[in-house]
């Protein structure tokens, strides 16, 4: 009897014999015919390509022209850069717009949208002018202003409206109407309202303008009020309590205030914030620093970092790298890497500057080069010179 492997081999052969085999000859012939068709098609395509190339060579105007290589503008202005110690100012990249008078206030609602007020010196017959930009200060459009008080504040509201010298604009300063006002004692600044310091802390509304004196004052003799709230909505005020410097903060629009006495004698106090970091500077009447305090917990507690020295013109600027920037009364830039304990002067090519000021979208530098120029920065480190003067 054949063994198992022999029987399996015979049965496999029987099964294969029983299966109808495909027509291999016909399949092979079909494959050869398709190969011949593909070869012919490629040959035809090559011939067509050569014919077209020859036609294009004879008729070059029928071919799609290649774009010319880019040509550099030999007259394009290269913006100068002024820098030192991590502070950079990008200069003018074109022709600056002219505005009569001197730039007295600049406010930016966001990095692109900004406004400035230019006023004439005493005895000059020109009228105050408002200019606005929508491209970050590269180009400006000027608008004539109605009669306004001699030194008005330009106020930017969260809804985009403007207030200036008793007038309200709902169309980016193109037209102005007298603000109706609404004298009262509001409990707090609500939606679309801001706080402003004159003789006392006031509430201003984007529709009414002046809306009355805040019912609950900060609890100190206020000499300074932040021009804009922090990212969390807190408003800071600074002044004196019993002859000593103090700061106060409200986190509910002015309904309640927390006062912190700094236990240092000074004429003026001011606050600068970045995230949870809060700096409080105590100055004398000439801007000379008497003390600097630092908080890392949003102002819950303060630690004194400096006992004085140097001076401040305008606002302090906390930088993203942890340093503190200030402009001194010497019209130079100064930075501190130890929370205000000591400042070093930035040299390099940085120009003279008059003062720094907070604006809703960042900071403004005034009187650059001792020539009335202004610059804007969203972070205090990189500045853009505004193309208007």
mmCIF file of C-alpha atoms in Angstrom:
data_model
loop_
_atom_site.group_PDB
_atom_site.id
_atom_site.type_symbol
_atom_site.label_atom_id
_atom_site.label_comp_id
_atom_site.label_asym_id
_atom_site.label_seq_id
_atom_site.Cartn_x
_atom_site.Cartn_y
_atom_site.Cartn_z
ATOM 1 C CA UNK A 1 0.000 0.000 0.000
ATOM 2 C CA UNK A 2 1.395 3.421 -0.934
ATOM 3 C CA UNK A 3 2.352 5.588 1.988
ATOM 4 C CA UNK A 4 0.467 8.719 3.039
ATOM 5 C CA UNK A 5 2.637 11.222 1.179
ATOM 6 C CA UNK A 6 2.273 9.298 -2.090
ATOM 7 C CA UNK A 7 -1.514 9.151 -1.751
ATOM 8 C CA UNK A 8 -1.702 12.950 -1.077
ATOM 9 C CA UNK A 9 0.441 13.739 -4.135
ATOM 10 C CA UNK A 10 -1.816 11.618 -6.388
ATOM 11 C CA UNK A 11 -5.004 13.211 -5.005
ATOM 12 C CA UNK A 12 -3.546 16.735 -5.520
ATOM 13 C CA UNK A 13 -2.739 15.901 -9.152
ATOM 14 C CA UNK A 14 -6.281 14.542 -9.682
ATOM 15 C CA UNK A 15 -7.785 17.764 -8.266
ATOM 16 C CA UNK A 16 -5.629 19.969 -10.522
ATOM 17 C CA UNK A 17 -6.577 17.903 -13.552
ATOM 18 C CA UNK A 18 -10.240 18.389 -12.732
ATOM 19 C CA UNK A 19 -9.926 22.215 -12.660
ATOM 20 C CA UNK A 20 -10.467 24.070 -15.925
ATOM 21 C CA UNK A 21 -7.234 25.892 -16.740
ATOM 22 C CA UNK A 22 -7.418 29.527 -17.944
ATOM 23 C CA UNK A 23 -6.786 30.175 -21.648
ATOM 24 C CA UNK A 24 -3.117 31.083 -21.174
ATOM 25 C CA UNK A 25 -2.460 31.459 -24.876
ATOM 26 C CA UNK A 26 -5.262 33.995 -25.278
ATOM 27 C CA UNK A 27 -4.153 35.875 -22.147
ATOM 28 C CA UNK A 28 -0.587 36.040 -23.395
ATOM 29 C CA UNK A 29 -1.725 37.326 -26.778
ATOM 30 C CA UNK A 30 -3.868 40.013 -25.109
ATOM 31 C CA UNK A 31 -0.945 41.120 -22.944
ATOM 32 C CA UNK A 32 1.351 41.405 -25.967
ATOM 33 C CA UNK A 33 -1.297 43.465 -27.816
ATOM 34 C CA UNK A 34 -1.655 45.916 -24.888
ATOM 35 C CA UNK A 35 2.110 46.334 -24.670
ATOM 36 C CA UNK A 36 2.202 47.227 -28.378
ATOM 37 C CA UNK A 37 -0.634 49.789 -27.834
ATOM 38 C CA UNK A 38 1.194 51.423 -24.924
ATOM 39 C CA UNK A 39 4.403 51.658 -26.946
ATOM 40 C CA UNK A 40 2.529 53.267 -29.812
ATOM 41 C CA UNK A 41 0.835 55.751 -27.476
ATOM 42 C CA UNK A 42 4.177 56.798 -25.962
ATOM 43 C CA UNK A 43 5.692 57.174 -29.408
ATOM 44 C CA UNK A 44 2.733 59.308 -30.501
ATOM 45 C CA UNK A 45 3.006 61.472 -27.403
ATOM 46 C CA UNK A 46 6.717 61.977 -28.020
ATOM 47 C CA UNK A 47 6.074 62.952 -31.592
ATOM 48 C CA UNK A 48 3.320 65.358 -30.521
ATOM 49 C CA UNK A 49 5.612 66.921 -27.930
ATOM 50 C CA UNK A 50 8.336 67.414 -30.490
ATOM 51 C CA UNK A 51 5.853 68.911 -32.911
ATOM 52 C CA UNK A 52 4.551 71.329 -30.322
ATOM 53 C CA UNK A 53 8.081 72.264 -29.309
ATOM 54 C CA UNK A 54 8.901 72.935 -32.924
ATOM 55 C CA UNK A 55 5.753 75.024 -33.328
ATOM 56 C CA UNK A 56 6.571 77.020 -30.231
ATOM 57 C CA UNK A 57 10.082 77.531 -31.507
ATOM 58 C CA UNK A 58 8.630 78.888 -34.738
ATOM 59 C CA UNK A 59 5.912 80.885 -32.999
ATOM 60 C CA UNK A 60 7.351 82.014 -29.657
ATOM 61 C CA UNK A 61 4.455 84.412 -29.019
ATOM 62 C CA UNK A 62 2.117 81.438 -28.637
ATOM 63 C CA UNK A 63 3.988 80.118 -25.583
ATOM 64 C CA UNK A 64 3.053 81.245 -22.078
ATOM 65 C CA UNK A 65 5.656 83.827 -21.064
ATOM 66 C CA UNK A 66 7.707 83.247 -17.944
ATOM 67 C CA UNK A 67 7.345 85.901 -15.239
ATOM 68 C CA UNK A 68 10.269 88.303 -15.160
ATOM 69 C CA UNK A 69 12.677 87.961 -12.251
ATOM 70 C CA UNK A 70 11.909 90.257 -9.301
ATOM 71 C CA UNK A 71 13.548 93.620 -9.552
ATOM 72 C CA UNK A 72 14.752 95.241 -6.337
ATOM 73 C CA UNK A 73 13.594 98.765 -5.556
ATOM 74 C CA UNK A 74 16.796 100.679 -5.295
ATOM 75 C CA UNK A 75 14.960 103.588 -3.678
ATOM 76 C CA UNK A 76 13.205 101.553 -0.979
ATOM 77 C CA UNK A 77 14.083 102.933 2.450
ATOM 78 C CA UNK A 78 15.689 100.576 4.928
ATOM 79 C CA UNK A 79 14.404 101.232 8.427
ATOM 80 C CA UNK A 80 17.202 101.997 10.901
ATOM 81 C CA UNK A 81 17.320 99.990 14.113
ATOM 82 C CA UNK A 82 18.312 101.474 17.473
ATOM 83 C CA UNK A 83 19.155 98.938 20.156
ATOM 84 C CA UNK A 84 20.965 98.028 23.338
ATOM 85 C CA UNK A 85 20.499 95.707 26.319
ATOM 86 C CA UNK A 86 17.505 93.905 24.819
ATOM 87 C CA UNK A 87 15.611 97.101 23.965
ATOM 88 C CA UNK A 88 15.032 97.687 20.231
ATOM 89 C CA UNK A 89 13.422 100.586 18.391
ATOM 90 C CA UNK A 90 12.619 100.085 14.716
ATOM 91 C CA UNK A 91 12.888 103.414 12.913
ATOM 92 C CA UNK A 92 11.016 104.932 9.995
ATOM 93 C CA UNK A 93 10.620 102.795 6.871
ATOM 94 C CA UNK A 94 9.168 105.525 4.662
ATOM 95 C CA UNK A 95 7.971 109.094 4.559
ATOM 96 C CA UNK A 96 6.377 110.264 7.811
ATOM 97 C CA UNK A 97 3.023 112.000 7.874
ATOM 98 C CA UNK A 98 3.019 115.603 9.013
ATOM 99 C CA UNK A 99 0.754 116.839 11.772
ATOM 100 C CA UNK A 100 0.621 120.439 13.017
ATOM 101 C CA UNK A 101 1.766 121.056 16.534
ATOM 102 C CA UNK A 102 3.319 118.609 18.982
ATOM 103 C CA UNK A 103 2.189 115.089 19.798
ATOM 104 C CA UNK A 104 0.792 115.279 23.323
ATOM 105 C CA UNK A 105 -1.004 111.931 23.690
ATOM 106 C CA UNK A 106 -0.962 108.557 21.976
ATOM 107 C CA UNK A 107 -3.319 105.668 22.712
ATOM 108 C CA UNK A 108 -3.476 102.220 21.089
ATOM 109 C CA UNK A 109 -6.621 100.119 21.405
ATOM 110 C CA UNK A 110 -4.798 97.116 19.884
ATOM 111 C CA UNK A 111 -1.425 96.705 18.137
ATOM 112 C CA UNK A 112 -2.928 97.968 14.852
ATOM 113 C CA UNK A 113 -5.450 100.610 15.922
ATOM 114 C CA UNK A 114 -4.077 103.778 17.458
ATOM 115 C CA UNK A 115 -4.875 107.460 17.929
ATOM 116 C CA UNK A 116 -2.865 110.520 18.764
ATOM 117 C CA UNK A 117 -3.595 114.114 19.638
ATOM 118 C CA UNK A 118 -1.308 116.918 18.463
ATOM 119 C CA UNK A 119 -1.612 120.383 19.923
ATOM 120 C CA UNK A 120 0.106 123.638 19.126
ATOM 121 C CA UNK A 121 2.398 125.504 21.465
ATOM 122 C CA UNK A 122 1.207 128.662 23.143
ATOM 123 C CA UNK A 123 0.672 131.453 20.648
ATOM 124 C CA UNK A 124 0.527 129.169 17.623
ATOM 125 C CA UNK A 125 -2.752 129.668 15.734
ATOM 126 C CA UNK A 126 -3.256 126.024 14.624
ATOM 127 C CA UNK A 127 -6.074 123.890 16.047
ATOM 128 C CA UNK A 128 -5.669 120.555 17.838
ATOM 129 C CA UNK A 129 -5.618 117.545 15.513
ATOM 130 C CA UNK A 130 -6.564 113.896 15.945
ATOM 131 C CA UNK A 131 -4.784 111.281 13.840
ATOM 132 C CA UNK A 132 -5.633 107.603 13.635
ATOM 133 C CA UNK A 133 -3.874 104.538 12.271
ATOM 134 C CA UNK A 134 -5.138 101.069 11.427
ATOM 135 C CA UNK A 135 -1.783 99.517 10.505
ATOM 136 C CA UNK A 136 0.220 99.930 13.674
ATOM 137 C CA UNK A 137 1.467 103.448 13.017
ATOM 138 C CA UNK A 138 2.781 103.106 9.458
ATOM 139 C CA UNK A 139 0.133 105.376 7.948
ATOM 140 C CA UNK A 140 -2.163 107.989 9.479
ATOM 141 C CA UNK A 141 -5.368 109.866 8.686
ATOM 142 C CA UNK A 142 -5.938 113.222 10.385
ATOM 143 C CA UNK A 143 -9.255 114.660 11.519
ATOM 144 C CA UNK A 144 -10.120 118.172 12.659
ATOM 145 C CA UNK A 145 -11.315 118.332 16.249
ATOM 146 C CA UNK A 146 -14.131 120.426 17.682
ATOM 147 C CA UNK A 147 -13.223 123.101 20.248
ATOM 148 C CA UNK A 148 -11.832 121.265 23.259
ATOM 149 C CA UNK A 149 -10.307 122.122 26.616
ATOM 150 C CA UNK A 150 -6.641 123.068 26.683
ATOM 151 C CA UNK A 151 -5.266 119.763 27.972
ATOM 152 C CA UNK A 152 -7.803 117.004 27.378
ATOM 153 C CA UNK A 153 -7.402 113.276 28.000
ATOM 154 C CA UNK A 154 -8.069 110.951 25.096
ATOM 155 C CA UNK A 155 -10.093 108.049 26.494
ATOM 156 C CA UNK A 156 -10.550 104.715 24.688
ATOM 157 C CA UNK A 157 -13.553 102.646 25.715
ATOM 158 C CA UNK A 158 -13.850 98.852 25.433
ATOM 159 C CA UNK A 159 -16.546 99.183 22.745
ATOM 160 C CA UNK A 160 -14.260 101.251 20.484
ATOM 161 C CA UNK A 161 -15.734 104.685 21.201
ATOM 162 C CA UNK A 162 -13.581 107.676 22.073
ATOM 163 C CA UNK A 163 -13.952 110.578 24.491
ATOM 164 C CA UNK A 164 -11.967 113.789 24.247
ATOM 165 C CA UNK A 165 -12.516 117.160 25.848
ATOM 166 C CA UNK A 166 -16.218 116.734 26.566
ATOM 167 C CA UNK A 167 -16.989 115.098 23.200
ATOM 168 C CA UNK A 168 -17.783 111.522 22.176
ATOM 169 C CA UNK A 169 -17.011 109.781 18.869
ATOM 170 C CA UNK A 170 -18.592 106.500 17.773
ATOM 171 C CA UNK A 171 -16.795 106.308 14.398
ATOM 172 C CA UNK A 172 -13.082 106.265 15.227
ATOM 173 C CA UNK A 173 -12.856 110.030 15.595
ATOM 174 C CA UNK A 174 -14.310 110.960 12.214
ATOM 175 C CA UNK A 175 -17.202 112.864 13.777
ATOM 176 C CA UNK A 176 -17.796 114.145 17.301
ATOM 177 C CA UNK A 177 -20.831 115.015 19.415
ATOM 178 C CA UNK A 178 -20.978 116.832 22.713
ATOM 179 C CA UNK A 179 -21.102 114.295 25.535
ATOM 180 C CA UNK A 180 -24.410 114.651 27.398
ATOM 181 C CA UNK A 181 -22.884 113.669 30.747
ATOM 182 C CA UNK A 182 -24.735 112.119 33.638
ATOM 183 C CA UNK A 183 -23.691 113.483 37.028
ATOM 184 C CA UNK A 184 -24.270 111.019 39.810
ATOM 185 C CA UNK A 185 -22.499 108.637 42.160
ATOM 186 C CA UNK A 186 -22.213 105.283 40.394
ATOM 187 C CA UNK A 187 -21.383 102.339 42.611
ATOM 188 C CA UNK A 188 -18.847 100.928 40.146
ATOM 189 C CA UNK A 189 -17.653 101.039 36.558
ATOM 190 C CA UNK A 190 -19.795 98.659 34.601
ATOM 191 C CA UNK A 191 -19.610 97.174 31.139
ATOM 192 C CA UNK A 192 -18.277 99.701 28.622
ATOM 193 C CA UNK A 193 -17.189 102.103 31.383
ATOM 194 C CA UNK A 194 -13.762 103.110 32.665
ATOM 195 C CA UNK A 195 -12.277 104.868 35.689
ATOM 196 C CA UNK A 196 -10.496 108.191 35.477
ATOM 197 C CA UNK A 197 -8.790 110.388 38.094
ATOM 198 C CA UNK A 198 -9.300 114.123 38.273
ATOM 199 C CA UNK A 199 -10.139 115.662 41.638
ATOM 200 C CA UNK A 200 -11.469 112.218 42.606
ATOM 201 C CA UNK A 201 -11.909 108.857 40.912
ATOM 202 C CA UNK A 202 -14.692 109.175 38.340
ATOM 203 C CA UNK A 203 -16.675 106.824 36.128
ATOM 204 C CA UNK A 204 -16.788 107.533 32.405
ATOM 205 C CA UNK A 205 -19.250 105.969 29.992
ATOM 206 C CA UNK A 206 -18.836 105.453 26.225
ATOM 207 C CA UNK A 207 -22.268 106.926 25.589
ATOM 208 C CA UNK A 208 -22.535 109.694 28.211
ATOM 209 C CA UNK A 209 -18.947 110.656 28.859
ATOM 210 C CA UNK A 210 -18.594 111.801 32.467
ATOM 211 C CA UNK A 211 -21.013 109.748 34.594
ATOM 212 C CA UNK A 212 -20.204 110.982 38.082
ATOM 213 C CA UNK A 213 -17.825 110.496 40.976
ATOM 214 C CA UNK A 214 -17.331 106.934 42.132
ATOM 215 C CA UNK A 215 -19.390 106.327 45.255
ATOM 216 C CA UNK A 216 -16.574 104.501 47.084
ATOM 217 C CA UNK A 217 -13.198 106.183 46.734
ATOM 218 C CA UNK A 218 -9.927 104.188 47.050
ATOM 219 C CA UNK A 219 -9.356 104.996 50.751
ATOM 220 C CA UNK A 220 -6.249 107.129 50.158
ATOM 221 C CA UNK A 221 -5.476 110.564 48.807
ATOM 222 C CA UNK A 222 -5.105 109.499 45.205
ATOM 223 C CA UNK A 223 -2.396 111.118 43.095
ATOM 224 C CA UNK A 224 -2.226 108.417 40.414
ATOM 225 C CA UNK A 225 -4.668 106.038 38.729
ATOM 226 C CA UNK A 226 -3.860 103.405 36.150
ATOM 227 C CA UNK A 227 -4.858 104.423 32.644
ATOM 228 C CA UNK A 228 -6.225 100.961 31.944
ATOM 229 C CA UNK A 229 -7.197 97.912 34.016
ATOM 230 C CA UNK A 230 -5.041 94.797 34.237
ATOM 231 C CA UNK A 231 -5.835 91.723 32.163
ATOM 232 C CA UNK A 232 -7.875 90.392 35.098
ATOM 233 C CA UNK A 233 -9.893 93.636 35.346
ATOM 234 C CA UNK A 234 -8.185 95.147 38.401
ATOM 235 C CA UNK A 235 -7.720 98.929 38.662
ATOM 236 C CA UNK A 236 -4.795 100.266 40.690
ATOM 237 C CA UNK A 237 -4.570 103.658 42.397
ATOM 238 C CA UNK A 238 -1.723 105.204 44.362
ATOM 239 C CA UNK A 239 -1.277 108.128 46.705
ATOM 240 C CA UNK A 240 -0.838 108.771 50.392
ATOM 241 C CA UNK A 241 -2.339 107.793 53.720
ATOM 242 C CA UNK A 242 -1.333 109.928 56.698
ATOM 243 C CA UNK A 243 1.578 111.352 54.727
ATOM 244 C CA UNK A 244 3.001 107.986 53.717
ATOM 245 C CA UNK A 245 2.855 106.319 50.314
ATOM 246 C CA UNK A 246 0.118 103.765 49.717
ATOM 247 C CA UNK A 247 -1.503 101.831 46.884
ATOM 248 C CA UNK A 248 -5.023 100.554 46.453
ATOM 249 C CA UNK A 249 -6.649 98.046 44.127
ATOM 250 C CA UNK A 250 -10.237 97.284 43.169
ATOM 251 C CA UNK A 251 -11.261 94.077 41.465
ATOM 252 C CA UNK A 252 -14.954 94.902 41.137
ATOM 253 C CA UNK A 253 -14.916 98.154 39.183
ATOM 254 C CA UNK A 254 -14.487 100.398 42.238
ATOM 255 C CA UNK A 255 -17.177 99.006 44.491
ATOM 256 C CA UNK A 256 -14.572 97.906 47.052
ATOM 257 C CA UNK A 257 -10.876 98.714 47.480
ATOM 258 C CA UNK A 258 -7.942 97.115 49.273
ATOM 259 C CA UNK A 259 -5.345 99.618 50.566
ATOM 260 C CA UNK A 260 -1.706 98.712 51.222
ATOM 261 C CA UNK A 261 0.474 101.174 53.112
ATOM 262 C CA UNK A 262 4.074 101.195 51.893
ATOM 263 C CA UNK A 263 5.469 102.881 55.034
ATOM 264 C CA UNK A 264 7.720 105.170 52.997
ATOM 265 C CA UNK A 265 7.467 108.920 52.706
ATOM 266 C CA UNK A 266 6.997 110.117 49.142
ATOM 267 C CA UNK A 267 5.128 112.653 47.076
ATOM 268 C CA UNK A 268 3.963 110.274 44.347
ATOM 269 C CA UNK A 269 3.403 106.549 44.047
ATOM 270 C CA UNK A 270 2.638 104.544 40.924
ATOM 271 C CA UNK A 271 2.036 100.898 40.023
ATOM 272 C CA UNK A 272 3.089 98.653 37.116
ATOM 273 C CA UNK A 273 1.780 95.134 36.555
ATOM 274 C CA UNK A 274 2.520 92.076 34.448
ATOM 275 C CA UNK A 275 0.572 88.942 35.231
ATOM 276 C CA UNK A 276 0.831 88.291 38.949
ATOM 277 C CA UNK A 277 3.836 90.625 39.311
ATOM 278 C CA UNK A 278 3.098 94.089 40.714
ATOM 279 C CA UNK A 279 5.653 96.883 41.158
ATOM 280 C CA UNK A 280 4.974 99.966 43.277
ATOM 281 C CA UNK A 281 7.360 102.907 43.008
ATOM 282 C CA UNK A 282 7.482 105.769 45.499
ATOM 283 C CA UNK A 283 8.888 109.016 44.065
ATOM 284 C CA UNK A 284 9.558 112.506 45.261
ATOM 285 C CA UNK A 285 8.230 115.592 43.523
ATOM 286 C CA UNK A 286 11.114 115.490 41.013
ATOM 287 C CA UNK A 287 10.637 111.846 40.069
ATOM 288 C CA UNK A 288 13.569 110.570 42.127
ATOM 289 C CA UNK A 289 12.944 107.051 43.419
ATOM 290 C CA UNK A 290 12.460 106.806 47.172
ATOM 291 C CA UNK A 291 11.621 103.104 47.185
ATOM 292 C CA UNK A 292 10.400 100.267 44.960
ATOM 293 C CA UNK A 293 8.204 97.414 46.160
ATOM 294 C CA UNK A 294 7.568 94.112 44.376
ATOM 295 C CA UNK A 295 4.732 91.606 44.668
ATOM 296 C CA UNK A 296 4.536 88.156 43.079
ATOM 297 C CA UNK A 297 0.973 87.412 44.233
ATOM 298 C CA UNK A 298 -1.035 90.107 42.407
ATOM 299 C CA UNK A 299 -0.528 92.624 45.198
ATOM 300 C CA UNK A 300 -1.592 90.507 48.164
ATOM 301 C CA UNK A 301 1.838 91.124 49.729
ATOM 302 C CA UNK A 302 4.731 93.447 48.852
ATOM 303 C CA UNK A 303 8.470 93.253 49.524
ATOM 304 C CA UNK A 304 10.700 96.318 49.353
ATOM 305 C CA UNK A 305 13.489 95.826 46.796
ATOM 306 C CA UNK A 306 14.995 99.320 46.632
ATOM 307 C CA UNK A 307 15.645 102.133 49.061
ATOM 308 C CA UNK A 308 15.999 104.754 46.343
ATOM 309 C CA UNK A 309 18.277 106.091 43.671
ATOM 310 C CA UNK A 310 17.701 106.985 40.065
ATOM 311 C CA UNK A 311 14.591 108.623 38.700
ATOM 312 C CA UNK A 312 11.474 107.817 36.708
ATOM 313 C CA UNK A 313 9.774 109.827 33.964
ATOM 314 C CA UNK A 314 6.364 108.352 33.307
ATOM 315 C CA UNK A 315 5.463 104.728 33.951
ATOM 316 C CA UNK A 316 7.581 101.714 34.841
ATOM 317 C CA UNK A 317 7.432 98.846 32.326
ATOM 318 C CA UNK A 318 7.742 95.201 33.466
ATOM 319 C CA UNK A 319 9.351 93.176 30.656
ATOM 320 C CA UNK A 320 8.547 89.598 29.683
ATOM 321 C CA UNK A 321 12.087 88.461 30.577
ATOM 322 C CA UNK A 322 11.580 89.510 34.205
ATOM 323 C CA UNK A 323 13.421 92.826 34.034
ATOM 324 C CA UNK A 324 12.039 96.263 34.799
ATOM 325 C CA UNK A 325 12.354 99.140 32.322
ATOM 326 C CA UNK A 326 12.280 102.831 33.196
ATOM 327 C CA UNK A 327 13.050 106.133 31.521
ATOM 328 C CA UNK A 328 14.862 108.518 33.810
ATOM 329 C CA UNK A 329 14.670 112.273 34.071
ATOM 330 C CA UNK A 330 18.055 112.176 32.296
ATOM 331 C CA UNK A 331 16.071 111.143 29.179
ATOM 332 C CA UNK A 332 17.835 107.790 28.934
ATOM 333 C CA UNK A 333 16.643 104.160 29.067
ATOM 334 C CA UNK A 334 17.379 102.163 32.241
ATOM 335 C CA UNK A 335 16.802 98.478 33.020
ATOM 336 C CA UNK A 336 16.823 96.495 36.253
ATOM 337 C CA UNK A 337 17.416 92.756 36.463
ATOM 338 C CA UNK A 338 16.717 92.552 40.217
ATOM 339 C CA UNK A 339 13.170 93.906 40.556
ATOM 340 C CA UNK A 340 14.232 97.525 40.868
ATOM 341 C CA UNK A 341 17.079 97.158 43.344
ATOM 342 C CA UNK A 342 19.545 98.622 40.836
ATOM 343 C CA UNK A 343 19.178 100.056 37.341
ATOM 344 C CA UNK A 344 21.793 100.195 34.603
ATOM 345 C CA UNK A 345 21.668 102.653 31.721
ATOM 346 C CA UNK A 346 21.153 101.191 28.250
ATOM 347 C CA UNK A 347 23.537 102.834 25.832
ATOM 348 C CA UNK A 348 24.139 101.571 22.306
ATOM 349 C CA UNK A 349 22.207 103.532 19.711
ATOM 350 C CA UNK A 350 19.051 104.058 21.760
ATOM 351 C CA UNK A 351 17.836 107.642 21.345
ATOM 352 C CA UNK A 352 16.917 110.172 24.000
ATOM 353 C CA UNK A 353 13.360 109.764 25.247
ATOM 354 C CA UNK A 354 11.045 111.920 27.320
ATOM 355 C CA UNK A 355 8.754 109.464 29.157
ATOM 356 C CA UNK A 356 6.963 106.113 28.940
ATOM 357 C CA UNK A 357 3.220 105.709 29.371
ATOM 358 C CA UNK A 358 0.813 102.761 29.573
ATOM 359 C CA UNK A 359 -1.867 102.436 26.906
ATOM 360 C CA UNK A 360 -4.580 99.753 26.605
ATOM 361 C CA UNK A 361 -2.566 97.690 24.090
ATOM 362 C CA UNK A 362 0.960 98.315 25.391
ATOM 363 C CA UNK A 363 3.248 101.300 25.946
ATOM 364 C CA UNK A 364 4.110 104.612 24.293
ATOM 365 C CA UNK A 365 7.464 106.405 24.338
ATOM 366 C CA UNK A 366 7.280 110.194 23.990
ATOM 367 C CA UNK A 367 9.660 112.801 22.616
ATOM 368 C CA UNK A 368 12.174 110.463 21.037
ATOM 369 C CA UNK A 369 15.401 112.093 19.832
ATOM 370 C CA UNK A 370 14.321 115.228 21.731
ATOM 371 C CA UNK A 371 12.317 115.989 18.593
ATOM 372 C CA UNK A 372 8.707 115.092 19.405
ATOM 373 C CA UNK A 373 8.667 111.603 17.851
ATOM 374 C CA UNK A 374 6.696 108.789 19.495
ATOM 375 C CA UNK A 375 6.984 104.997 19.461
ATOM 376 C CA UNK A 376 4.674 102.127 20.411
ATOM 377 C CA UNK A 377 5.464 98.747 21.927
ATOM 378 C CA UNK A 378 3.195 95.879 22.857
ATOM 379 C CA UNK A 379 5.725 94.357 25.288
ATOM 380 C CA UNK A 380 8.167 97.134 26.233
ATOM 381 C CA UNK A 381 11.134 95.438 24.543
ATOM 382 C CA UNK A 382 10.482 95.943 20.822
ATOM 383 C CA UNK A 383 9.329 99.405 19.797
ATOM 384 C CA UNK A 384 8.086 100.838 16.495
ATOM 385 C CA UNK A 385 8.691 104.490 15.765
ATOM 386 C CA UNK A 386 5.403 106.036 14.619
ATOM 387 C CA UNK A 387 5.592 107.506 11.142
ATOM 388 C CA UNK A 388 4.073 110.855 12.036
ATOM 389 C CA UNK A 389 5.468 114.063 13.482
#
